[in-house]
Structures are given as structure tokens and as C-alpha cells.
Coordinates of C-alpha atoms in Angstrom, one line a residue:
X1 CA 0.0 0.0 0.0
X2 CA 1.0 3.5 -0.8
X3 CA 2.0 6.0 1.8
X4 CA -1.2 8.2 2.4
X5 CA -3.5 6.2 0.3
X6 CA -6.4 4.9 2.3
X7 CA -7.5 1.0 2.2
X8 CA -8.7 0.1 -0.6
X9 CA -11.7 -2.6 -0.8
X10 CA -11.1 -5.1 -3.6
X11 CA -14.3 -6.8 -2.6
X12 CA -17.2 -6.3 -0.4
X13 CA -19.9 -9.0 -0.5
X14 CA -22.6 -10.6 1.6
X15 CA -25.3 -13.8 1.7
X16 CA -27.5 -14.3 4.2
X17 CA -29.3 -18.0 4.5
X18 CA -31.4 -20.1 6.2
X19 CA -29.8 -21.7 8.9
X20 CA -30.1 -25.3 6.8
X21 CA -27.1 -27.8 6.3
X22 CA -29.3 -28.0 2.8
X23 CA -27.9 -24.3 2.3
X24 CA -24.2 -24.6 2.8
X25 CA -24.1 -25.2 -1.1
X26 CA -25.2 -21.6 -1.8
X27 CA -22.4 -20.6 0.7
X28 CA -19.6 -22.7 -1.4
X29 CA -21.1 -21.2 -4.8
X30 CA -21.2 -17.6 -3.4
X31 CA -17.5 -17.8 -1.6
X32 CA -15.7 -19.4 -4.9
X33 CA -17.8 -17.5 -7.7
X34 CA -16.4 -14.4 -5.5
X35 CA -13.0 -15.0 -4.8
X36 CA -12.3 -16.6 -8.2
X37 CA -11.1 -13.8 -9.8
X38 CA -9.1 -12.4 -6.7
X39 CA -7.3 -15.9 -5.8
X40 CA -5.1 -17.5 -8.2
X41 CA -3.9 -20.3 -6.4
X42 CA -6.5 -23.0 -7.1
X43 CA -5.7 -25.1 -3.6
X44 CA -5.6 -21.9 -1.5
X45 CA -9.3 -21.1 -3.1
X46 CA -10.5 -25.0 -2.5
X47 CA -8.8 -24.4 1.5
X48 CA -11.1 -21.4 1.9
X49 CA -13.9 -22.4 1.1
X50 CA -13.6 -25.3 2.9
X51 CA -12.9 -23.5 6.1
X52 CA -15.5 -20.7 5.4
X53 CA -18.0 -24.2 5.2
X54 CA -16.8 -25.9 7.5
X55 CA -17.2 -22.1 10.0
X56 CA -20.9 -21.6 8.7
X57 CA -21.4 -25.5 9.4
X58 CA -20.6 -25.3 12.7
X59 CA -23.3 -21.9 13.0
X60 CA -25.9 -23.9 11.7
X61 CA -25.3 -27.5 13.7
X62 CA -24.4 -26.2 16.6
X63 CA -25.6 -22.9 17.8
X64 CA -29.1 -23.3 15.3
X65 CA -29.9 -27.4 15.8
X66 CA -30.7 -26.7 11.6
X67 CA -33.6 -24.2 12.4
X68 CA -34.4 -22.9 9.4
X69 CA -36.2 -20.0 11.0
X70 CA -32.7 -18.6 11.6
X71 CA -30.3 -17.0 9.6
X72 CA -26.7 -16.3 9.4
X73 CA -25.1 -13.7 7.8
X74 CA -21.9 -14.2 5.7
X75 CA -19.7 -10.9 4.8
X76 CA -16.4 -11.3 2.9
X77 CA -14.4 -8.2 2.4
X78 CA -10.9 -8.2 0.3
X79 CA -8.0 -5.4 0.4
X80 CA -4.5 -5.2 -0.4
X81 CA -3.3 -7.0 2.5
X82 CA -6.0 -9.6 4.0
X83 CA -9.1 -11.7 3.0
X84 CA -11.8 -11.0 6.0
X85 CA -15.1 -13.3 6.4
X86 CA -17.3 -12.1 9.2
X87 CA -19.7 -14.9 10.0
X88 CA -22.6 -13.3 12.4
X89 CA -26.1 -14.8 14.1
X90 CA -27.9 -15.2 16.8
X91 CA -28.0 -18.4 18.5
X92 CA -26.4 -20.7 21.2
X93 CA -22.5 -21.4 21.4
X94 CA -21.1 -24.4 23.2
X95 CA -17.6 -23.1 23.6
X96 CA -16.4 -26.7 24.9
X97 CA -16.2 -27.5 21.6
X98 CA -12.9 -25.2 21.1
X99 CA -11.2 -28.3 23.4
X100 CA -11.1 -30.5 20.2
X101 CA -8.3 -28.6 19.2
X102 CA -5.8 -29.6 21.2
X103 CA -6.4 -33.3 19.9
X104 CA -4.9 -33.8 16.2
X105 CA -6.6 -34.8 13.8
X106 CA -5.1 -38.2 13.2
X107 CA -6.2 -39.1 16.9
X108 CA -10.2 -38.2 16.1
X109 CA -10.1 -40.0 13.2
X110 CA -8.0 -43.4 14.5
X111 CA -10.9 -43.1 17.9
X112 CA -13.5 -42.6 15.5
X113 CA -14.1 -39.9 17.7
X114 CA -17.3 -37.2 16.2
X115 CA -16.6 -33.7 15.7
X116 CA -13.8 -31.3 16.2
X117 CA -12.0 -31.8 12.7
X118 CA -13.6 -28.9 11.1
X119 CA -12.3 -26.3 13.8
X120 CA -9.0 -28.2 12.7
X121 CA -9.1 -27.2 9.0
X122 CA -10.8 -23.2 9.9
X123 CA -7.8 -22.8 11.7
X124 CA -5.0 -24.4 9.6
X125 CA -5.9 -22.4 6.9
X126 CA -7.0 -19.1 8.2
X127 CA -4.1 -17.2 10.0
X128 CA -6.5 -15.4 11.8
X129 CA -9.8 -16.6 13.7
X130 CA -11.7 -15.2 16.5
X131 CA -15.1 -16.1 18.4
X132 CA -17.1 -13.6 20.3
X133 CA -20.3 -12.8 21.4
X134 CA -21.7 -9.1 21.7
X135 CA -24.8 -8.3 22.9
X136 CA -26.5 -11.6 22.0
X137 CA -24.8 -12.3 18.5
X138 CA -22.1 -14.7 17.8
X139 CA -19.7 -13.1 15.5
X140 CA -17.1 -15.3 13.8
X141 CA -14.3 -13.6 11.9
X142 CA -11.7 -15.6 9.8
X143 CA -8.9 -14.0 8.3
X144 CA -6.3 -14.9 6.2
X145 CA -3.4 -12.8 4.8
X146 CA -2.1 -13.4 1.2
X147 CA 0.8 -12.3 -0.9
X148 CA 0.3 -10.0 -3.1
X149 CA 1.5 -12.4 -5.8
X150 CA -1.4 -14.7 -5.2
X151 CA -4.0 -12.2 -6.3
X152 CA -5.3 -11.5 -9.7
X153 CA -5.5 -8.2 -10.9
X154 CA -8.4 -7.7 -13.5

């Protein structure tokens, strides 16, 4: 970034859904259609939508029990020097399920042992991720910072 230039936004988006496992498909489709012309590297694109999935999953299973009478609200914002997805609603957190990640993965799957791998992957691939609750909504923000090399300039 240039010295007294402001951020630029290279993208500002947002879906809201239905909180439905049924709809995670629409969240997939809306993450990669957008990003797709921002993020060259093909794996990196796959490993964010996957954790941005596997994030919104978690809203939906745990904190909605797949009500579709909620929503969740996805935001993804771009700039020179990070990719942000803000993952917000209103529902109930267990935060227990953050002790899953001092297991590895390899240990989960060899127990057969339910839940805790997606946490793994949201935070193997984002550099940044934070949980918190503010006056009754669940915010969720994932952020990952990528080389300026990796983006595609239209």
C-alpha cells in the first residue's frame, strides 16, 4: 500500500441463508464465484472455502440445531493486505467445543471420535480466527493474509 493512500476494498460481498445444512451449497457457490477472480492459487481457493464451510457448518449444527427459522449472515471483504469473512447470528454457542483442538486430527479420526476436525481445518488455513459474542450475537471472523503475488489483478 502507498503512503497516504487509504484502504482500498477489492471486494465487499454478503449472503444471508437459512440456517439449513441444505444451504451450505449456496455458501460454497457464493465464496468461490467471489473469490475466483481475486485468488489465483486453485488449492488456496478450495482451502477457503472449505474453512469458510466448514465455520458456517458449525453456526448452523451447533448454535441453530438446523432451524431454518434462523439466519446467518456471511460478509467477505478483500483489500491489499488480508481476505476477512465475518460470520454473524444469533444463536447458542457451546464453547467446549474449542477443546477439540488440542487433539490432532489423526487421533479423532483413528478413535472414530465425532466432531472437532472442522475447527482443525478453519484454523489451519486461516491465519487469523476469533469467536465472540456481543450483545446476543455470535460473531465469527476468519482472516487470512495473502501475498500480493497470489491475487489476480483484472
Amino acid at each position: 500500500m502507498m503512503k497516504n493512500q487509504q484502504k482500498q476494498n477489492l471486494l465487499k460481498a454478503k449472503i444471508s441463508i437459512n440456517c439449513s445444512t441444505a444451504n451450505l451449497s449456496f455458501i460454497r457457490t457464493f465464496v468461490k464465484e467471489k473469490l475466483l477472480k481475486f485468488v489465483s492459487n486453485m488449492h488456496m481457493l478450495d482451502n477457503l472455502v472449505l474453512a469458510v464451510d466448514e465455520a458456517v457448518s458449525n453456526a448452523i449444527i451447533h448454535g441453530h440445531g438446523n432451524d431454518k427459522k434462523n439466519t446467518i449472515l456471511l460478509e467477505i471483504e478483500l483489500d491489499e493486505k488480508a481476505l476477512i469473512f465475518k460470520i454473524s447470528d444469533i444463536g447458542e454457542i457451546d464453547f467446549k467445543q474449542y477443546a477439540f483442538l488440542k487433539r490432532n486430527v489423526e487421533e479423532l479420526a483413528r478413535k472414530k471420535l465425532k466432531g472437532g476436525v472442522g475447527l482443525k481445518i478453519i484454523y489451519k488455513v486461516m491465519d487469523i480466527v476469533e469467536y465472540k459474542k456481543i450483545d446476543g450475537v455470535n460473531y465469527c471472523l476468519l482472516k487470512k493474509y495473502v501475498e500480493n503475488s497470489q491475487y489476480q489483478q483484472e
